[in-house]
Each structure stands twice: as structure tokens, then as C-alpha cells.
XYZ file of C-alpha atoms in Angstrom:
438
model
C 3.305 -1.827 105.808
C 6.955 -0.858 105.366
C 8.046 1.102 102.330
C 11.703 0.402 102.996
C 13.634 -1.591 100.405
C 15.239 -4.791 101.571
C 18.944 -5.264 100.814
C 19.551 -7.132 97.583
C 19.985 -10.870 97.953
C 23.399 -12.303 97.222
C 23.757 -13.397 93.609
C 27.517 -13.951 93.647
C 27.431 -17.602 92.558
C 24.647 -17.008 90.048
C 26.598 -14.062 88.621
C 29.719 -16.210 88.355
C 27.784 -18.964 86.585
C 26.221 -16.386 84.265
C 29.633 -15.022 83.251
C 30.776 -18.555 82.485
C 27.546 -19.296 80.605
C 28.188 -16.318 78.317
C 31.201 -18.215 76.983
C 28.968 -21.111 75.927
C 25.537 -19.723 75.022
C 24.219 -16.658 73.176
C 23.520 -14.102 75.897
C 24.499 -16.723 78.460
C 21.129 -18.470 78.265
C 19.270 -21.143 76.330
C 16.006 -19.189 76.179
C 15.947 -15.367 75.896
C 13.694 -14.289 78.783
C 15.970 -16.090 81.246
C 18.586 -13.376 80.705
C 16.691 -11.032 83.097
C 16.950 -8.183 80.547
C 13.590 -6.756 81.675
C 14.357 -6.751 85.413
C 17.220 -5.895 87.761
C 20.316 -7.987 88.332
C 21.751 -11.125 86.808
C 19.702 -14.284 86.262
C 19.274 -16.658 89.164
C 20.692 -20.127 88.526
C 18.291 -22.578 90.149
C 19.672 -25.655 91.881
C 16.571 -27.447 93.084
C 12.851 -27.218 93.691
C 10.438 -28.841 96.102
C 6.699 -28.249 96.374
C 6.202 -24.476 95.889
C 9.814 -23.567 96.668
C 13.011 -23.201 94.673
C 16.614 -22.628 95.771
C 19.295 -20.857 93.730
C 23.044 -21.409 93.541
C 23.601 -18.907 96.359
C 21.278 -20.792 98.681
C 18.449 -18.257 98.463
C 15.014 -19.807 98.933
C 11.928 -18.525 97.084
C 8.227 -19.224 96.918
C 7.835 -19.856 93.204
C 4.974 -18.383 91.174
C 6.596 -19.078 87.799
C 6.208 -22.880 88.052
C 8.469 -23.487 85.034
C 6.235 -21.050 83.081
C 3.049 -22.829 84.114
C 3.240 -26.600 83.656
C 4.184 -27.418 87.261
C 0.590 -27.263 88.469
C 1.497 -29.850 91.120
C 4.580 -27.930 92.217
C 8.192 -29.051 92.111
C 9.370 -32.600 92.766
C 5.883 -34.079 93.153
C 6.280 -37.490 94.778
C 3.969 -39.439 92.421
C 5.545 -37.916 89.317
C 9.068 -38.425 90.634
C 8.407 -42.075 91.500
C 6.875 -42.749 88.081
C 9.889 -41.219 86.350
C 12.333 -43.084 88.574
C 10.614 -46.398 87.825
C 10.831 -45.768 84.076
C 14.493 -44.730 84.239
C 15.346 -48.264 85.262
C 13.678 -49.587 82.102
C 15.104 -47.183 79.549
C 15.112 -43.539 78.492
C 14.145 -43.700 74.823
C 13.279 -46.388 72.303
C 12.038 -44.573 69.203
C 9.326 -47.233 69.132
C 5.781 -47.501 70.507
C 5.176 -48.245 74.175
C 2.027 -49.070 76.133
C 2.615 -45.863 78.096
C 1.565 -43.801 75.056
C -1.758 -45.662 74.941
C -2.282 -45.170 78.653
C -1.692 -41.409 78.603
C -3.751 -40.970 75.433
C -6.678 -42.875 76.931
C -6.458 -40.781 80.105
C -6.612 -37.580 78.058
C -9.239 -38.608 75.502
C -11.606 -40.221 77.991
C -11.704 -36.999 80.010
C -11.726 -34.447 77.186
C -14.765 -34.380 74.913
C -13.155 -31.847 72.579
C -10.688 -34.405 71.156
C -11.080 -37.707 69.327
C -7.439 -38.434 68.479
C -4.110 -36.907 69.435
C -0.454 -37.051 68.411
C 2.327 -36.635 70.972
C 5.311 -34.423 70.106
C 8.185 -32.987 72.142
C 7.206 -29.343 72.778
C 4.454 -26.780 72.526
C 6.204 -25.116 69.591
C 6.276 -28.430 67.735
C 2.609 -29.045 68.521
C 1.557 -25.668 67.098
C 3.820 -25.996 64.067
C 2.248 -29.386 63.346
C -1.276 -28.032 63.859
C -0.634 -25.278 61.309
C 0.644 -27.820 58.789
C -2.408 -30.014 59.393
C -4.737 -27.041 58.858
C -3.030 -26.150 55.588
C -2.989 -29.746 54.420
C -6.655 -30.294 55.234
C -8.007 -27.054 53.768
C -5.524 -26.884 50.876
C -5.071 -23.204 51.721
C -1.923 -21.375 52.807
C -2.732 -18.279 54.832
C -2.946 -18.159 58.628
C -4.495 -15.466 60.809
C -2.969 -14.806 64.224
C -3.461 -12.080 66.792
C -1.077 -9.428 68.048
C -0.052 -10.331 71.584
C -0.495 -14.084 71.151
C 2.655 -16.203 71.210
C 2.656 -19.628 69.603
C 6.263 -20.756 69.808
C 9.192 -19.939 67.573
C 8.309 -21.661 64.296
C 8.886 -19.452 61.244
C 5.301 -18.809 60.180
C 4.330 -17.634 63.676
C 7.287 -15.370 64.491
C 5.353 -12.561 62.906
C 4.110 -9.255 64.312
C 1.461 -6.845 63.085
C 2.123 -4.508 60.189
C 1.070 -0.861 60.067
C -2.486 -1.129 58.746
C -5.775 -2.464 60.092
C -5.393 -5.622 58.057
C -1.889 -6.269 56.766
C 0.467 -9.117 56.191
C 2.682 -9.529 59.186
C 6.267 -8.487 59.502
C 8.877 -10.939 60.704
C 9.726 -10.476 64.370
C 12.994 -12.401 64.042
C 15.908 -12.277 61.653
C 16.159 -15.462 59.642
C 12.432 -15.710 58.901
C 11.889 -15.262 55.144
C 9.502 -12.501 54.096
C 7.664 -15.082 52.010
C 6.751 -16.918 55.243
C 5.457 -13.726 56.828
C 3.388 -13.067 53.707
C 1.334 -16.146 54.517
C 0.521 -14.865 58.016
C -1.973 -12.076 58.650
C -1.754 -10.414 62.062
C -4.646 -8.422 63.527
C -5.623 -7.040 66.925
C -7.560 -9.131 69.397
C -11.168 -8.283 70.182
C -11.770 -6.594 66.817
C -14.571 -8.307 64.897
C -14.450 -5.811 62.027
C -10.779 -6.549 61.344
C -11.396 -10.278 61.054
C -14.429 -9.745 58.829
C -12.262 -7.596 56.554
C -9.596 -10.309 56.465
C -12.067 -12.910 55.241
C -13.441 -10.486 52.657
C -9.990 -9.618 51.305
C -8.604 -13.142 51.340
C -11.688 -15.184 50.560
C -10.971 -18.914 50.187
C -7.277 -18.383 51.059
C -7.298 -18.719 54.857
C -6.510 -22.137 56.272
C -6.919 -21.278 59.935
C -7.294 -18.682 62.639
C -5.093 -19.425 65.662
C -5.552 -17.968 69.135
C -4.259 -18.823 72.583
C -7.049 -20.411 74.631
C -6.678 -17.433 76.944
C -3.894 -15.142 75.672
C -1.347 -15.331 78.506
C 2.068 -14.718 76.957
C 1.741 -10.948 76.703
C -0.217 -10.144 79.814
C -3.461 -11.947 80.607
C -5.844 -10.843 77.846
C -9.091 -12.599 78.752
C -11.471 -12.587 75.778
C -15.249 -12.443 76.068
C -17.334 -15.494 75.282
C -19.125 -13.444 72.624
C -15.859 -12.791 70.806
C -14.760 -16.422 70.921
C -18.184 -17.484 69.644
C -17.690 -14.978 66.825
C -14.321 -16.595 65.952
C -15.953 -20.014 65.868
C -18.776 -18.861 63.606
C -16.754 -16.803 61.121
C -14.185 -19.562 60.613
C -16.942 -22.115 60.089
C -18.760 -19.826 57.643
C -15.592 -19.367 55.593
C -14.334 -22.956 55.539
C -11.325 -22.123 57.747
C -10.249 -23.999 60.869
C -10.101 -22.593 64.383
C -6.970 -23.585 66.317
C -6.844 -23.198 70.089
C -3.256 -22.989 71.319
C -3.714 -24.365 74.832
C -0.041 -24.798 75.671
C -0.651 -22.591 78.742
C -4.381 -23.042 79.394
C -4.732 -26.738 78.584
C -4.981 -28.772 81.797
C -4.318 -25.522 83.698
C -7.804 -23.954 83.579
C -9.340 -27.391 83.805
C -8.878 -30.843 82.321
C -10.576 -29.612 79.139
C -8.931 -26.186 79.228
C -10.242 -23.055 77.533
C -12.358 -25.088 75.119
C -14.550 -26.049 78.076
C -14.382 -22.580 79.615
C -15.844 -21.073 76.440
C -17.856 -24.198 75.603
C -16.414 -24.040 72.086
C -15.343 -26.903 69.833
C -12.083 -25.794 68.185
C -11.007 -27.740 65.108
C -7.489 -28.369 66.448
C -6.123 -27.979 69.985
C -2.468 -27.904 71.032
C -0.966 -28.701 74.448
C 2.415 -28.406 76.138
C 4.546 -29.703 78.988
C 1.774 -29.884 81.561
C 0.612 -33.176 79.993
C 4.010 -34.619 80.882
C 4.172 -33.341 84.431
C 6.569 -30.639 83.209
C 8.736 -32.946 81.084
C 9.564 -31.958 77.476
C 6.375 -33.001 75.678
C 3.470 -31.545 73.725
C 0.492 -32.779 71.743
C -2.059 -31.711 69.197
C -5.487 -33.215 68.740
C -8.651 -32.947 66.691
C -11.487 -35.002 65.240
C -10.820 -38.430 63.764
C -11.458 -36.950 60.314
C -8.828 -34.248 60.692
C -6.261 -36.493 62.370
C -6.649 -39.053 59.573
C -4.725 -36.561 57.425
C -1.596 -37.135 59.519
C 1.057 -39.560 58.249
C 1.050 -42.558 58.073
C -2.742 -42.450 57.584
C -2.659 -39.313 55.434
C -0.322 -37.082 53.467
C 0.506 -34.452 56.135
C 3.957 -35.447 57.331
C 5.077 -35.082 60.955
C 7.504 -37.241 62.895
C 9.767 -37.256 65.956
C 12.211 -39.695 67.498
C 11.305 -38.527 71.007
C 7.565 -38.287 70.373
C 5.809 -40.349 73.060
C 9.048 -40.587 75.044
C 8.501 -43.191 77.806
C 9.897 -41.022 80.611
C 7.617 -38.121 79.664
C 4.648 -40.468 79.258
C 5.237 -41.939 82.715
C 5.390 -38.485 84.252
C 2.261 -37.445 82.386
C 0.241 -40.439 83.517
C 1.139 -39.773 87.148
C 0.381 -36.043 86.877
C -2.883 -36.264 84.956
C -4.289 -38.925 87.261
C -4.018 -36.331 90.023
C -5.492 -33.558 87.869
C -8.443 -35.772 86.974
C -9.521 -36.088 90.604
C -12.831 -34.393 91.536
C -12.598 -30.775 92.683
C -8.881 -30.444 91.874
C -9.453 -27.422 89.646
C -12.277 -25.819 91.613
C -10.157 -25.925 94.759
C -7.113 -24.439 93.026
C -9.191 -21.698 91.384
C -10.764 -20.805 94.728
C -7.327 -20.551 96.356
C -6.137 -18.285 93.550
C -9.247 -16.083 93.683
C -8.833 -15.573 97.453
C -5.142 -14.714 97.022
C -5.780 -12.226 94.218
C -8.756 -10.647 95.972
C -6.652 -9.856 99.048
C -4.026 -8.102 96.907
C -6.650 -6.259 94.870
C -8.351 -5.024 98.050
C -5.018 -3.779 99.384
C -4.321 -1.821 96.201
C -7.798 -0.282 96.243
C -7.474 0.731 99.895
C -4.210 2.505 99.076
C -5.296 3.946 95.743
C -2.574 2.100 93.837
C -2.874 1.919 90.055
C -2.919 -1.863 89.783
C -5.402 -4.332 88.390
C -4.982 -8.108 88.655
C -6.773 -10.066 85.930
C -7.172 -13.708 86.955
C -8.700 -16.888 85.618
C -8.407 -20.366 87.075
C -4.981 -20.506 88.752
C -3.424 -17.808 86.520
C -2.993 -14.143 87.469
C -1.199 -11.049 86.144
C -0.087 -7.741 87.634
C -1.285 -4.970 85.311
C -0.183 -1.508 86.411
C -3.274 0.275 85.150
C -6.780 1.209 86.249
C -8.235 -0.473 83.151
C -10.085 -3.524 84.412
C -10.738 -4.978 80.947
C -7.478 -5.341 79.078
C -8.216 -7.504 76.042
C -5.637 -6.306 73.505
C -1.857 -6.007 73.459
C -2.013 -2.302 72.537
C -3.873 -1.584 75.790
C -0.724 -2.422 77.776
C 1.399 0.648 78.535
C 5.079 -0.269 77.991
C 6.061 2.409 80.535
C 4.230 0.441 83.237
C 6.909 -2.236 82.990
C 9.234 0.021 84.994
C 6.935 -0.454 87.979
C 7.066 -4.227 87.584
C 10.861 -4.032 87.369
C 10.999 -2.462 90.827
C 8.393 -4.868 92.169
C 10.294 -7.891 90.848
C 13.493 -6.867 92.646
C 11.660 -6.204 95.905
C 9.878 -9.562 95.687
C 13.123 -11.444 95.081
C 14.647 -9.727 98.101
C 11.676 -10.978 100.134
C 11.905 -14.555 98.887
C 9.215 -14.468 96.168
C 10.016 -15.586 92.617
C 7.952 -14.279 89.692
C 8.686 -14.411 85.966
C 11.415 -11.925 84.947
C 9.133 -9.756 82.799
C 6.064 -7.667 83.510
C 4.347 -9.228 80.519
C 4.518 -12.684 82.098
C 1.695 -14.153 84.146
C 1.938 -15.865 87.515
C 0.734 -19.335 88.460
C -0.453 -20.927 91.670
C 0.126 -24.650 92.106
C -1.518 -27.263 94.276
C 1.706 -27.261 96.304
C 1.332 -23.648 97.488
C 0.392 -23.738 101.163
C -1.528 -21.114 103.125
C 1.781 -20.165 104.726
C 3.376 -19.698 101.283
C 0.536 -17.472 100.134
C 0.509 -15.391 103.319
C 4.247 -14.792 102.951
C 3.722 -13.814 99.318
C 0.890 -11.410 100.130
C 2.974 -9.629 102.761
C 5.892 -9.356 100.326
C 3.626 -8.075 97.555
C 2.053 -5.454 99.851
C 5.479 -4.193 100.911
C 6.761 -4.192 97.336
C 3.766 -2.220 96.109
C 4.300 0.324 98.871
C 7.777 0.898 97.457
C 6.635 0.961 93.824
C 3.989 3.587 94.582
C 5.791 5.251 97.508
């Protein structure tokens, strides 16, 4: 393989758009990671996508492994999803009233997911998690939440909290504008540490409403937890009258139709989902048992509402997408494709003695620049290793491969990735790694 850098792609139009965007938006973006602060160059402004490919404002074409941060499991511009959306556009964009489409999507989800009895549609993953936390507090009549360092659950106040300095401490706000009193209701501990959680329940007996964890933590690397640890979470929450919340905004309908709950064969008390249930449209949902969901207004006294909840365009897209995902062997085929892709890269790194490990599960993978093959906690990730990803990211872009603009982000394979796409990506990855380690 060549260890010669390719010339940088042209970003002239993207750079021009970025300068203009800075006049309108903080940092020139509407979501922070898009600013490309962790990698080289200015952000790419994307003009269109089709199947596994995207094109930027400068006409550069890329094989996309970001997939809109995961939900585009069918790739870009899927024909069935597009046609369903187009048909609904002719009928109306929003009514703020019930439609039969909500029933249809709910039935599709509930009839194929034994871990849920009722759901409520919202407009984003953040909103779903925020609502799940409120439900847990309302049901248990307790205030405190336990979350794990390295798990991201959206930008609601009570979850923008990072670990303090001790083994078991109240969290510290990770954003200005979050009151300390909010952080004082959130306890942050390390993943994969049974003793820490036992101590939490001893110190705050009868005060903890819920423990929340990503189905598979995948917002800060891919931190795959053991089944023994997840079983421990289920048992200790049950023993202490607290709820277990699975945030499946990434893993739900990505690992399988029943997500991480099925992977671990665990019944969480509440599960949250994101845009994948709407074919990538702005939508989310949270679900639980009939008993728990009966606490939600108008049946119960836990208030949650939204004008765009159950939006007909998003529901139409979701019905089209999930009907494809529900087909036999969809997930096994996609997981097999991903495993073959990752194995080829892993074998290349081992042959060359490169310090790289690629954790993978389902159709998700992550480049970890370390020899540690069992990274389960955020503090096991070496921040200095991100410099290697920074070089790799630039080399991949120059070879027509698009990955998330941060070494902490995972990659996704979609059903639209062809063998040709994956062969091109492997070659580009091999060459990029030769430069990183050259």
C-alpha cells in the first residue's frame, strides 16, 4: 500500500458557505460537532445523498459511513421512504391532531417488539430521553438519576452532567446555563463498576428514580458492556425500587428490531428511540409497560406534549422504513457484511503491527487507536490517540470516504453500501493507516 498523502480535496465552496454561516449561527453551525473542530479543514456542506454516497457543495463524492449519525440504515434517498414522504406531502405537512398513520407505525413497532406495551411519539431523541426521565421521577416519586460517564443522552439540563472528582459524587454541569441544583439531582459514575453503583444505592437509599444507560454506549467510542454487567444493572435497580432506562436512540432498530434490549435479553423499564423510527426524519419515541405509560398525560399526571409529535410526514417515512427493517434476515445480513468489513481491516492492522482495535456490534464499528481489545469505560480512551484519527479523517476524505468528524464517533454501515463501496473504503482505510503509522 502507498503511504503517500493525497492532495487535499477542494473545499472552496464549503469554506465560503462556512464563512457566511458564521454570520448567522454560533460557530457557523446548528450542532457543535459539525464545526470540524476535532479534525482538519472546514466543514463540508452537503448538497445531496443517494444510497451510500453523499456529494458536497464542491462536487466531491464520498462513500458515507456517518449515515446522518446512524439513523439512515437504509442509506440516503431510499425509494420507498421517499415515495411515502412525497405522497404525504400532497396531503399536508402538519395537523397537530391525530392521524391513522400514528396508529399504523405504533402497531408496526409494538407487534414486533416484545419489550414495549405502549409508546409515545415525540420529535427527537433528546425529547424522548427527557420525557423518560420525567416519567421515571413521576412514577417513583423520587428525584435522583444515575448516569454513566461516557454516555450521552441529549442536551436536556439534567443530563448535561459529567463526573465529579470522587468515586461516587454528584455530577458537575458540562454546559453553562445548567443550574447546579439540576446537577445535584444527577449522580455520574464510571461504566463497568459494580462497586460504585452499589455504593450509590447505599448512600442514596430510596432517593434514586432511575439508572439510565445507552443500550450500547456509542457516543463516546463504542463501549460494549458485558451481559453480566447489564444483568447486574437490571437486578440492582429492581432490588432498590428504581427504574432502568435504556437509551436506544442509536441502538434501537440499528442492532435489531428490538435493539439492545433483545441483545442482552433484558427488560428495561423504559426505552427511548430516535430518528431511525422515522426513516431519518425528526422523530423520537419512548415506551414502557401499560402501567408505566398510564402515568403519562392525559391518562396520568406526568405532563408531556408536542405539536409535531406523531407528525404525518415522519410517520409515513417511518412506516416505509420499518416495513423494510422488519423483513427476515435484514439485520443478520447487515451484521455479517459489517463483520466481514471490520475483520479485513483488523487483519491488515495486525499484519502491519498497527496499534488499532476495531470494536464492532451489529452494523456499528469504531476505530480505537489502542491495543486494548476490551474498552468498556470512557477513561480507557487515550485523548492523545485522537491525533491519529485526525490524520486518518483527512486522508479518508481525500480518498472519497466520509466518517464522523471526531475520533470519539462511531461508524455505521447501511443496507445501501455495496461490495464496491466497501472495497473502495477498505483500500482507502489501509492507505490512510499506512500514513498514520508511517
